[in-house]
Amino acid sequence: MLYVSTRGKTEPVPSAQAIKMGIAPDGGLFVPDRSVQITAKQLAKMAGTPYRQLAQTILEPFLSDFSAEEVRTCVAHAYSSVTFAAPAVAPVIRLGDGLYVLELWHGPTCAFKDFALQILPQLLSRAVAKTGGREKIAVLVATSGDTGKAALEGFKDVAGTSIIVFYPAEGVSAVQKLQMVTQEGGNVHVIGVQGNFDQAQSGVKEIFGDKAMREEAGRCGYRFSSANSINWGRLLPQIVYYFFAYLDLLARGELAAGEEINFVVPTGNFGNILAAFYARQMGLPVHRLILAANRNNVLTEFIRTGVYDRNRPFYKTISPSMDILISSNLERLLFACTGRDAEKVAAWMTELREKGRYRVDGATHAKISALFWSASADDNETMAAIRDTYQQYNYLIDPHTAVGMHVYNRYLQATRDFRKTIIASTASPFKFNQSVVQAIWGAEAVRQKSEFELLDFLTRETGLSIPPGLRDLNKKPVRHTRTVRPEDMSRAVRDILCG
Ligand SMILES: *Cc1c(COP(=O)(O)O)cnc(C)c1O
């Protein structure tokens, strides 16, 4: 299996190269050069396959330059009983007739990004060794909260890597900040930036783009890399849980062999739902992919009209991990739906860069709108969905998942399609406890309570236990206290790598 660029101007490379490079030199994204098919007969036989074994089966053909043993080791590291608190890894909960929730938040940081960021470092360190690199990898991350912690957990103590995370010192929640500044591990560095997220992100981009800086890091034995969600090594692992959910329901007799289902996916950067699209292309019986957006609904409009237009206000919402106006991974979908027309894709991406807007051709839009359906939820609708779900099913959902629940109800009203449906639940309700408590118990219940008091409140009220990754956070020793001005970020990197 080789990987080609969606912009068509890069020589095909094996998976280790694609993962090491992250983005293709022509600015495109790497995609597999051929399809992997799982037949209906094979699927039926795979019912109930345990998560790790399934991951091995799904990942292997895409990582053909890795040995089976290497894949097995990576998978075992990533999805162990130490990293994932739930024995099933990704439990599928039945809420009501034909409605299921796929809980993707039992990993160390309580959000679905753990599925990718637990295994990417394992793949990356082997990819470097495999491609003859002698340098160590220095991973730089700018985070608005969740990605930084997930990357730290994934890279901690991984041989041949160092990770430096920059977060806006005053721009993350108390829980998010404590999750990062208490991070353990011998190769981890966490630095507060005296500025906002955009400044932290620009700082990291500048370091990546600075040739002198790259050379200096090289002299100190390092090569920069990113844990960005456009890396194929982050997308690939997400395909596994769509198969897992289906096969789990098959084994439980909730689905008949070959029965088509729908998935609802709360979406920001289009990574998670793209993995569902790839699963369908591989043969998973999926009828519709329902894309749930918050008030930043650039993708909802795109699916309905075929026009992608980022020239719009940016809203801060209570589902912050979906507050995104440029959904980078969409480029991979366009490549697939144009019949792999790299020239077309490159032209649209140029329009996006220059005008902030492009319109796909009618045939491409027809393909996309036949498979995807989309609507959005504002903050009030999100809060109502949290409350209604708790009242109707006695089940707690976080604001991102609640966007999915609202959009699913809209889908039912619009289509009367009562096929069985699985909602991807992307974060633990404990992680976004303030919105959850307020939605169910009212504004009075959150008044003057810290996030830690709210965790205790949620436990008391629901009888659910606080996830390990959030437990006793305020009692752990703080290990990272450094803050820098945005203009001093590159000096901090130099100190760490060459100091
Ligand atoms: C990142 C994230 C999303 C959005 O996922 P994409 O792959 O960017 O579409 C949704 N929910 C949560 C909790 C997230 O952390």
Short mmCIF file of C-alpha atoms and ligand atoms in Angstrom, two decimals:
data_model
loop_
_atom_site.label_atom_id
_atom_site.label_comp_id
_atom_site.label_asym_id
_atom_site.label_seq_id
_atom_site.Cartn_x
_atom_site.Cartn_y
_atom_site.Cartn_z
CA MET A 1 0.00 0.00 0.00
CA LEU A 2 1.32 3.41 -0.99
CA TYR A 3 0.03 6.88 -0.21
CA VAL A 4 -0.61 9.62 -2.74
CA SER A 5 -1.28 13.32 -2.24
CA THR A 6 -4.75 14.81 -2.80
CA ARG A 7 -3.00 17.49 -4.87
CA GLY A 8 -1.26 15.00 -7.12
CA LYS A 9 2.22 16.51 -7.16
CA THR A 10 4.00 14.15 -4.75
CA GLU A 11 5.55 10.76 -5.50
CA PRO A 12 3.67 7.90 -3.78
CA VAL A 13 5.25 6.92 -0.45
CA PRO A 14 4.84 4.00 2.01
CA SER A 15 2.80 4.57 5.17
CA ALA A 16 5.84 5.17 7.42
CA GLN A 17 6.86 8.11 5.20
CA ALA A 18 3.32 9.47 5.07
CA ILE A 19 3.07 9.36 8.86
CA LYS A 20 6.51 10.88 9.36
CA MET A 21 5.85 13.72 6.90
CA GLY A 22 2.33 14.46 8.14
CA ILE A 23 1.44 16.71 5.22
CA ALA A 24 2.53 16.08 1.62
CA PRO A 25 5.21 18.39 0.19
CA ASP A 26 2.71 19.77 -2.38
CA GLY A 27 0.44 20.93 0.47
CA GLY A 28 -2.03 18.06 -0.01
CA LEU A 29 -3.04 15.27 2.33
CA PHE A 30 -1.92 11.68 2.04
CA VAL A 31 -4.54 9.07 1.08
CA PRO A 32 -4.18 5.34 0.32
CA ASP A 33 -3.57 4.55 -3.36
CA ARG A 34 -6.00 1.62 -3.38
CA SER A 35 -9.06 0.42 -1.54
CA VAL A 36 -9.26 -2.21 1.16
CA GLN A 37 -12.44 -4.26 1.02
CA ILE A 38 -14.09 -6.31 3.72
CA THR A 39 -16.83 -8.47 2.23
CA ALA A 40 -20.25 -9.05 3.78
CA LYS A 41 -19.28 -12.66 4.41
CA GLN A 42 -16.09 -11.67 6.23
CA LEU A 43 -17.99 -9.08 8.25
CA ALA A 44 -20.55 -11.61 9.42
CA LYS A 45 -17.70 -13.83 10.64
CA MET A 46 -16.10 -10.91 12.50
CA ALA A 47 -19.10 -10.24 14.75
CA GLY A 48 -18.04 -9.53 18.32
CA THR A 49 -14.30 -9.31 17.61
CA PRO A 50 -12.53 -7.74 20.64
CA TYR A 51 -11.21 -4.22 20.04
CA ARG A 52 -7.47 -4.93 19.89
CA GLN A 53 -7.86 -7.86 17.56
CA LEU A 54 -10.14 -5.86 15.30
CA ALA A 55 -7.70 -2.94 15.27
CA GLN A 56 -4.99 -5.32 14.11
CA THR A 57 -7.17 -6.63 11.26
CA ILE A 58 -8.24 -3.17 10.07
CA LEU A 59 -4.87 -1.41 10.41
CA GLU A 60 -2.57 -4.05 8.93
CA PRO A 61 -3.41 -3.67 5.21
CA PHE A 62 -2.97 0.11 5.49
CA LEU A 63 0.43 -0.26 7.18
CA SER A 64 1.90 -2.85 4.85
CA ASP A 65 5.45 -1.55 5.40
CA PHE A 66 5.08 -2.36 9.13
CA SER A 67 5.37 -5.99 10.24
CA ALA A 68 2.33 -7.68 11.81
CA GLU A 69 4.34 -7.84 15.02
CA GLU A 70 4.97 -4.08 14.94
CA VAL A 71 1.30 -3.34 14.42
CA ARG A 72 0.41 -5.69 17.26
CA THR A 73 2.83 -3.96 19.63
CA CYS A 74 1.50 -0.51 18.73
CA VAL A 75 -2.10 -1.63 19.19
CA ALA A 76 -1.34 -3.34 22.51
CA HIS A 77 0.32 -0.18 23.84
CA ALA A 78 -2.45 2.09 22.67
CA TYR A 79 -5.58 0.19 23.71
CA SER A 80 -4.62 -1.52 26.96
CA SER A 81 -6.49 -1.79 30.22
CA VAL A 82 -4.10 0.88 31.54
CA THR A 83 -5.01 3.43 28.86
CA PHE A 84 -8.71 2.65 28.42
CA ALA A 85 -10.81 2.28 31.52
CA ALA A 86 -13.63 0.35 29.80
CA PRO A 87 -13.00 -3.35 29.09
CA ALA A 88 -14.76 -3.01 25.70
CA VAL A 89 -12.53 0.04 24.93
CA ALA A 90 -15.42 1.64 22.98
CA PRO A 91 -18.69 0.51 24.64
CA VAL A 92 -21.92 0.72 22.64
CA ILE A 93 -24.88 1.67 24.84
CA ARG A 94 -28.48 1.05 23.82
CA LEU A 95 -30.59 4.09 24.68
CA GLY A 96 -33.92 3.19 23.13
CA ASP A 97 -35.47 1.44 20.17
CA GLY A 98 -32.91 1.58 17.40
CA LEU A 99 -30.84 4.31 19.09
CA TYR A 100 -27.33 3.62 20.34
CA VAL A 101 -24.41 5.65 21.68
CA LEU A 102 -20.79 4.75 20.94
CA GLU A 103 -18.81 5.96 23.98
CA LEU A 104 -15.44 7.15 22.70
CA TRP A 105 -14.26 8.75 25.92
CA HIS A 106 -12.88 6.00 28.13
CA GLY A 107 -9.27 6.86 27.28
CA PRO A 108 -6.82 8.79 29.48
CA THR A 109 -8.10 12.28 28.63
CA CYS A 110 -11.83 11.49 28.39
CA ALA A 111 -12.34 12.49 24.73
CA PHE A 112 -12.25 10.55 21.47
CA LYS A 113 -8.92 12.03 20.35
CA ASP A 114 -7.25 9.45 22.60
CA PHE A 115 -8.07 6.74 20.04
CA ALA A 116 -5.73 8.41 17.55
CA LEU A 117 -3.23 10.01 19.89
CA GLN A 118 -2.56 6.85 21.88
CA ILE A 119 -1.33 5.03 18.78
CA LEU A 120 0.13 7.80 16.58
CA PRO A 121 3.28 8.19 18.76
CA GLN A 122 3.84 4.42 18.62
CA LEU A 123 3.55 4.44 14.83
CA LEU A 124 5.62 7.60 14.47
CA SER A 125 8.60 6.42 16.51
CA ARG A 126 8.71 3.17 14.49
CA ALA A 127 8.20 5.10 11.24
CA VAL A 128 11.28 7.20 11.96
CA ALA A 129 13.42 4.15 12.71
CA LYS A 130 12.07 2.42 9.60
CA THR A 131 12.87 5.30 7.26
CA GLY A 132 16.47 5.41 8.44
CA GLY A 133 16.20 8.55 10.53
CA ARG A 134 18.72 8.95 13.33
CA GLU A 135 17.21 12.14 14.73
CA LYS A 136 14.77 12.22 17.58
CA ILE A 137 11.33 13.63 16.91
CA ALA A 138 10.34 16.89 18.57
CA VAL A 139 6.58 17.22 18.52
CA LEU A 140 5.28 20.77 18.83
CA VAL A 141 1.63 21.33 19.68
CA ALA A 142 -0.41 24.48 20.19
CA THR A 143 -3.62 23.63 22.00
CA SER A 144 -6.83 25.30 22.98
CA GLY A 145 -7.33 22.57 25.57
CA ASP A 146 -8.08 18.99 24.59
CA THR A 147 -5.55 18.07 21.91
CA GLY A 148 -2.56 19.09 24.03
CA LYS A 149 -3.40 16.76 26.87
CA ALA A 150 -4.25 13.88 24.55
CA ALA A 151 -0.92 14.33 22.73
CA LEU A 152 1.01 14.53 26.03
CA GLU A 153 -0.53 11.26 27.22
CA GLY A 154 0.23 9.59 23.90
CA PHE A 155 3.85 10.74 23.62
CA LYS A 156 4.88 10.48 27.26
CA ASP A 157 8.00 8.32 27.56
CA VAL A 158 7.81 7.13 23.94
CA ALA A 159 11.41 6.39 22.93
CA GLY A 160 12.97 8.78 20.43
CA THR A 161 10.42 11.55 20.96
CA SER A 162 10.08 14.78 22.90
CA ILE A 163 6.88 16.76 23.10
CA ILE A 164 6.41 20.48 23.76
CA VAL A 165 2.87 21.76 24.28
CA PHE A 166 2.00 25.46 24.26
CA TYR A 167 -1.34 26.53 25.72
CA PRO A 168 -2.80 30.00 26.26
CA ALA A 169 -2.01 30.60 29.95
CA GLU A 170 -5.35 32.27 30.65
CA GLY A 171 -7.36 30.65 27.86
CA VAL A 172 -8.15 27.12 29.06
CA SER A 173 -10.44 25.79 31.77
CA ALA A 174 -9.15 24.98 35.27
CA VAL A 175 -9.47 21.25 34.62
CA GLN A 176 -7.74 21.48 31.24
CA LYS A 177 -4.89 23.48 32.72
CA LEU A 178 -4.37 21.09 35.63
CA GLN A 179 -4.52 18.12 33.28
CA MET A 180 -1.54 19.58 31.42
CA VAL A 181 0.60 21.15 34.17
CA THR A 182 0.50 17.94 36.24
CA GLN A 183 1.61 15.82 33.26
CA GLU A 184 4.13 13.12 34.11
CA GLY A 185 6.83 11.73 31.83
CA GLY A 186 10.52 12.32 31.15
CA ASN A 187 10.11 13.75 27.63
CA VAL A 188 7.20 16.16 28.13
CA HIS A 189 7.26 19.95 28.28
CA VAL A 190 4.24 22.15 28.94
CA ILE A 191 4.49 25.90 28.54
CA GLY A 192 1.88 28.61 29.08
CA VAL A 193 1.85 31.37 26.49
CA GLN A 194 0.98 34.87 27.70
CA GLY A 195 -1.51 35.37 24.90
CA ASN A 196 -4.49 33.70 23.24
CA PHE A 197 -4.71 30.43 21.31
CA ASP A 198 -4.17 32.11 17.94
CA GLN A 199 -0.89 33.56 19.17
CA ALA A 200 0.24 30.17 20.46
CA GLN A 201 -0.72 28.55 17.15
CA SER A 202 0.99 31.22 15.05
CA GLY A 203 4.09 30.80 17.20
CA VAL A 204 4.21 27.07 16.51
CA LYS A 205 3.57 27.60 12.79
CA GLU A 206 6.43 30.10 12.66
CA ILE A 207 8.82 27.67 14.30
CA PHE A 208 7.83 24.96 11.79
CA GLY A 209 8.38 27.37 8.92
CA ASP A 210 11.71 28.77 10.16
CA LYS A 211 14.57 27.15 8.25
CA ALA A 212 17.29 28.37 10.64
CA MET A 213 15.34 26.95 13.55
CA ARG A 214 14.94 23.59 11.79
CA GLU A 215 18.68 23.46 11.11
CA GLU A 216 19.53 24.33 14.67
CA ALA A 217 17.19 21.64 15.99
CA GLY A 218 18.84 19.25 13.51
CA ARG A 219 22.28 20.04 14.95
CA CYS A 220 20.91 19.17 18.37
CA GLY A 221 19.61 15.84 17.01
CA TYR A 222 15.94 16.69 16.49
CA ARG A 223 13.49 16.82 13.66
CA PHE A 224 10.19 18.69 14.11
CA SER A 225 6.88 16.92 13.70
CA SER A 226 3.26 17.68 14.42
CA ALA A 227 0.46 15.60 15.91
CA ASN A 228 -2.02 17.45 13.74
CA SER A 229 -5.32 15.81 12.80
CA ILE A 230 -4.46 15.79 9.09
CA ASN A 231 -1.76 13.16 9.70
CA TRP A 232 -2.85 9.82 8.21
CA GLY A 233 -1.63 8.18 11.43
CA ARG A 234 -4.36 10.04 13.29
CA LEU A 235 -7.17 9.33 10.87
CA LEU A 236 -6.58 5.63 10.27
CA PRO A 237 -7.11 4.42 13.89
CA GLN A 238 -10.54 6.07 13.93
CA ILE A 239 -11.86 3.74 11.22
CA VAL A 240 -11.62 0.84 13.67
CA TYR A 241 -14.35 1.93 16.08
CA TYR A 242 -17.02 2.26 13.41
CA PHE A 243 -16.46 -1.39 12.52
CA PHE A 244 -16.27 -2.26 16.21
CA ALA A 245 -19.65 -0.67 16.98
CA TYR A 246 -21.36 -2.45 14.09
CA LEU A 247 -19.81 -5.82 14.89
CA ASP A 248 -20.66 -5.46 18.56
CA LEU A 249 -24.34 -4.89 17.75
CA LEU A 250 -24.23 -7.78 15.31
CA ALA A 251 -22.91 -10.08 18.04
CA ARG A 252 -25.58 -8.88 20.45
CA GLY A 253 -28.33 -9.66 17.96
CA GLU A 254 -29.34 -6.00 17.74
CA LEU A 255 -28.49 -6.01 14.02
CA ALA A 256 -29.02 -8.58 11.30
CA ALA A 257 -26.08 -9.43 9.02
CA GLY A 258 -25.90 -6.87 6.22
CA GLU A 259 -28.41 -4.49 7.86
CA GLU A 260 -27.69 -0.85 7.07
CA ILE A 261 -27.32 1.67 9.86
CA ASN A 262 -26.75 5.43 10.25
CA PHE A 263 -23.99 7.15 12.18
CA VAL A 264 -24.31 10.61 13.72
CA VAL A 265 -20.97 12.35 14.24
CA PRO A 266 -20.41 15.69 16.03
CA THR A 267 -17.97 17.37 13.68
CA GLY A 268 -15.29 20.09 13.66
CA ASN A 269 -12.28 19.32 11.53
CA PHE A 270 -14.09 16.55 9.59
CA GLY A 271 -11.66 13.90 10.86
CA ASN A 272 -13.95 11.66 12.86
CA ILE A 273 -16.74 11.56 10.28
CA LEU A 274 -14.24 11.03 7.46
CA ALA A 275 -13.13 7.84 9.23
CA ALA A 276 -16.78 6.72 9.12
CA PHE A 277 -16.83 7.47 5.38
CA TYR A 278 -13.73 5.31 4.86
CA ALA A 279 -15.31 2.51 6.90
CA ARG A 280 -18.32 2.63 4.56
CA GLN A 281 -16.05 2.56 1.52
CA MET A 282 -14.39 -0.55 2.93
CA GLY A 283 -17.75 -2.30 3.03
CA LEU A 284 -19.41 -1.39 6.32
CA PRO A 285 -23.19 -1.28 5.68
CA VAL A 286 -23.87 2.40 6.33
CA HIS A 287 -26.92 4.14 4.92
CA ARG A 288 -26.31 7.76 5.93
CA LEU A 289 -23.65 9.76 7.71
CA ILE A 290 -25.30 12.51 9.72
CA LEU A 291 -22.96 15.41 10.29
CA ALA A 292 -23.77 17.42 13.41
CA ALA A 293 -22.41 20.96 13.65
CA ASN A 294 -22.69 23.69 16.27
CA ARG A 295 -23.33 27.33 15.43
CA ASN A 296 -20.12 27.33 13.37
CA ASN A 297 -22.09 25.48 10.70
CA VAL A 298 -19.89 25.95 7.65
CA LEU A 299 -20.08 22.21 6.91
CA THR A 300 -23.87 22.02 7.20
CA GLU A 301 -24.12 24.71 4.56
CA PHE A 302 -21.55 22.93 2.41
CA ILE A 303 -23.43 19.66 2.45
CA ARG A 304 -26.70 21.39 1.61
CA THR A 305 -25.42 23.75 -1.09
CA GLY A 306 -22.02 22.56 -2.31
CA VAL A 307 -20.52 25.93 -1.34
CA TYR A 308 -17.81 26.08 1.30
CA ASP A 309 -17.57 29.62 2.64
CA ARG A 310 -15.43 30.44 5.63
CA ASN A 311 -16.17 34.17 5.38
CA ARG A 312 -18.48 34.24 8.37
CA PRO A 313 -18.33 35.18 12.03
CA PHE A 314 -16.58 32.79 14.39
CA TYR A 315 -18.67 31.86 17.45
CA LYS A 316 -17.44 30.57 20.78
CA THR A 317 -19.86 27.84 21.83
CA ILE A 318 -20.33 25.37 24.69
CA SER A 319 -18.99 22.65 22.37
CA PRO A 320 -15.58 24.31 21.92
CA SER A 321 -13.82 21.39 20.23
CA MET A 322 -16.13 21.95 17.24
CA ASP A 323 -15.50 25.69 16.97
CA ILE A 324 -13.69 25.44 13.63
CA LEU A 325 -14.16 27.25 10.31
CA ILE A 326 -11.54 25.46 8.22
CA SER A 327 -12.18 21.73 8.19
CA SER A 328 -8.87 20.52 6.80
CA ASN A 329 -9.82 16.88 6.37
CA LEU A 330 -12.65 17.71 3.97
CA GLU A 331 -10.01 17.75 1.25
CA ARG A 332 -9.78 13.97 1.49
CA LEU A 333 -13.54 13.60 0.94
CA LEU A 334 -13.39 15.86 -2.11
CA PHE A 335 -10.60 13.74 -3.53
CA ALA A 336 -12.70 10.59 -3.12
CA CYS A 337 -15.94 12.13 -4.45
CA THR A 338 -14.35 13.62 -7.56
CA GLY A 339 -13.04 10.20 -8.55
CA ARG A 340 -9.57 11.21 -7.30
CA ASP A 341 -9.28 14.36 -9.40
CA ALA A 342 -6.25 16.05 -7.82
CA GLU A 343 -6.34 18.99 -10.22
CA LYS A 344 -9.89 19.88 -9.24
CA VAL A 345 -9.14 19.53 -5.54
CA ALA A 346 -6.01 21.67 -5.78
CA ALA A 347 -7.96 24.39 -7.60
CA TRP A 348 -10.66 24.49 -4.89
CA MET A 349 -8.03 24.65 -2.16
CA THR A 350 -6.39 27.56 -3.94
CA GLU A 351 -9.77 29.33 -4.05
CA LEU A 352 -10.23 28.62 -0.35
CA ARG A 353 -6.86 30.13 0.45
CA GLU A 354 -7.33 33.18 -1.76
CA LYS A 355 -11.04 33.93 -1.39
CA GLY A 356 -12.07 31.86 1.61
CA ARG A 357 -14.70 30.16 -0.54
CA TYR A 358 -15.24 27.56 -3.26
CA ARG A 359 -18.13 25.73 -4.93
CA VAL A 360 -17.84 22.09 -5.94
CA ASP A 361 -19.29 20.89 -9.25
CA GLY A 362 -22.79 19.44 -9.42
CA ALA A 363 -21.78 15.80 -9.76
CA THR A 364 -19.50 15.97 -6.72
CA HIS A 365 -22.15 17.74 -4.66
CA ALA A 366 -24.75 15.16 -5.68
CA LYS A 367 -22.53 12.34 -4.43
CA ILE A 368 -21.89 14.10 -1.14
CA SER A 369 -25.50 15.02 -0.46
CA ALA A 370 -26.73 11.51 -1.27
CA LEU A 371 -24.63 10.09 1.56
CA PHE A 372 -24.31 12.93 4.09
CA TRP A 373 -27.13 14.75 5.83
CA SER A 374 -26.49 17.69 8.11
CA ALA A 375 -28.05 20.16 10.52
CA SER A 376 -26.69 22.27 13.38
CA ALA A 377 -27.55 23.05 16.99
CA ASP A 378 -27.10 26.37 18.79
CA ASP A 379 -26.17 26.52 22.48
CA ASN A 380 -29.79 26.59 23.69
CA GLU A 381 -30.68 23.54 21.61
CA THR A 382 -27.54 21.81 22.89
CA MET A 383 -28.50 22.48 26.51
CA ALA A 384 -32.05 21.25 25.84
CA ALA A 385 -30.67 18.04 24.30
CA ILE A 386 -28.56 17.36 27.41
CA ARG A 387 -31.61 17.85 29.64
CA ASP A 388 -34.03 15.87 27.46
CA THR A 389 -31.63 12.94 27.08
CA TYR A 390 -31.19 12.76 30.83
CA GLN A 391 -34.93 12.93 31.45
CA GLN A 392 -35.89 10.49 28.72
CA TYR A 393 -33.11 7.90 29.04
CA ASN A 394 -31.49 8.69 32.39
CA TYR A 395 -28.25 9.05 30.42
CA LEU A 396 -25.67 11.85 30.66
CA ILE A 397 -24.15 13.36 27.53
CA ASP A 398 -21.60 16.13 27.08
CA PRO A 399 -22.33 19.21 24.91
CA HIS A 400 -20.58 17.82 21.81
CA THR A 401 -22.60 14.62 21.93
CA ALA A 402 -25.70 16.71 22.62
CA VAL A 403 -25.19 18.54 19.33
CA GLY A 404 -25.33 15.09 17.75
CA MET A 405 -28.51 14.18 19.63
CA HIS A 406 -30.27 17.37 18.56
CA VAL A 407 -29.29 16.90 14.95
CA TYR A 408 -30.41 13.26 15.02
CA ASN A 409 -33.88 14.36 16.14
CA ARG A 410 -33.98 16.87 13.31
CA TYR A 411 -33.00 14.08 10.92
CA LEU A 412 -35.83 11.86 12.14
CA GLN A 413 -38.37 14.66 11.68
CA ALA A 414 -37.06 15.49 8.23
CA THR A 415 -36.69 11.97 6.81
CA ARG A 416 -38.75 9.53 8.92
CA ASP A 417 -35.80 7.20 8.41
CA PHE A 418 -36.05 4.88 11.41
CA ARG A 419 -33.04 2.74 10.57
CA LYS A 420 -30.91 1.88 13.57
CA THR A 421 -28.58 4.74 14.39
CA ILE A 422 -25.39 5.09 16.41
CA ILE A 423 -24.40 8.47 17.81
CA ALA A 424 -20.65 8.92 18.30
CA SER A 425 -20.19 10.32 21.81
CA THR A 426 -16.97 12.29 21.63
CA ALA A 427 -16.36 13.44 25.23
CA SER A 428 -17.21 12.41 28.77
CA PRO A 429 -19.96 14.51 30.40
CA PHE A 430 -17.58 14.93 33.35
CA LYS A 431 -15.14 16.80 31.15
CA PHE A 432 -17.67 19.53 30.34
CA ASN A 433 -19.40 19.39 33.70
CA GLN A 434 -20.45 23.03 33.92
CA SER A 435 -22.77 22.92 30.88
CA VAL A 436 -24.03 19.48 31.88
CA VAL A 437 -24.92 20.47 35.45
CA GLN A 438 -26.49 23.72 34.33
CA ALA A 439 -28.58 22.02 31.64
CA ILE A 440 -30.03 19.45 34.02
CA TRP A 441 -30.03 21.05 37.48
CA GLY A 442 -30.24 24.73 36.50
CA ALA A 443 -28.06 27.83 36.75
CA GLU A 444 -28.42 27.87 40.54
CA ALA A 445 -26.61 24.53 40.81
CA VAL A 446 -23.43 25.82 39.15
CA ARG A 447 -23.32 29.21 40.86
CA GLN A 448 -20.03 29.77 42.72
CA LYS A 449 -18.90 26.18 42.29
CA SER A 450 -15.44 25.32 40.97
CA GLU A 451 -15.12 22.64 38.29
CA PHE A 452 -13.89 20.27 40.99
CA GLU A 453 -16.96 20.85 43.14
CA LEU A 454 -19.06 20.24 40.05
CA LEU A 455 -17.37 16.88 39.46
CA ASP A 456 -18.34 15.87 42.99
CA PHE A 457 -21.86 17.22 42.45
CA LEU A 458 -22.28 15.13 39.29
CA THR A 459 -21.07 12.01 41.05
CA ARG A 460 -23.43 12.55 43.97
CA GLU A 461 -26.44 13.20 41.77
CA THR A 462 -25.91 10.40 39.25
CA GLY A 463 -23.99 7.72 41.12
CA LEU A 464 -21.48 7.59 38.24
CA SER A 465 -17.83 7.72 39.19
CA ILE A 466 -15.43 10.44 38.08
CA PRO A 467 -13.23 9.11 35.22
CA PRO A 468 -9.65 8.28 36.29
CA GLY A 469 -8.17 11.05 34.12
CA LEU A 470 -10.13 13.73 35.98
CA ARG A 471 -9.98 12.26 39.47
CA ASP A 472 -7.90 14.00 42.17
CA LEU A 473 -6.47 16.38 39.61
CA ASN A 474 -6.29 19.19 42.14
CA LYS A 475 -4.21 17.00 44.45
CA LYS A 476 -1.52 16.07 41.93
CA PRO A 477 1.82 17.92 42.05
CA VAL A 478 2.22 20.72 39.50
CA ARG A 479 5.26 19.88 37.35
CA HIS A 480 5.18 22.57 34.68
CA THR A 481 5.10 26.22 35.69
CA ARG A 482 6.89 27.98 32.87
CA THR A 483 5.15 30.73 30.91
CA VAL A 484 6.58 32.73 28.01
CA ARG A 485 5.62 35.72 25.90
CA PRO A 486 4.53 34.70 22.37
CA GLU A 487 7.72 36.18 20.90
CA ASP A 488 9.83 33.96 23.18
CA MET A 489 8.33 30.62 22.13
CA SER A 490 11.16 29.74 19.75
CA ARG A 491 13.73 30.53 22.43
CA ALA A 492 11.92 28.14 24.77
CA VAL A 493 12.03 25.39 22.13
CA ARG A 494 15.75 26.00 21.60
CA ASP A 495 16.43 25.86 25.36
CA ILE A 496 14.63 22.55 25.63
CA LEU A 497 16.13 20.83 22.58
CA CYS A 498 19.65 22.22 22.75
CA GLY A 499 19.88 23.43 26.36
C1 LIG B 1 -12.05 17.19 18.25
C2 LIG B 1 -13.43 16.98 18.79
C3 LIG B 1 -14.57 16.96 17.94
C4 LIG B 1 -14.47 17.21 16.45
O1 LIG B 1 -13.88 16.15 15.78
P1 LIG B 1 -13.31 16.33 14.28
O2 LIG B 1 -12.58 15.09 13.98
O3 LIG B 1 -12.41 17.53 14.35
O4 LIG B 1 -14.49 16.56 13.40
C5 LIG B 1 -15.81 16.70 18.51
N1 LIG B 1 -15.94 16.51 19.85
C6 LIG B 1 -14.89 16.53 20.69
C7 LIG B 1 -15.11 16.31 22.15
C8 LIG B 1 -13.60 16.75 20.20
O5 LIG B 1 -12.55 16.78 21.05
#
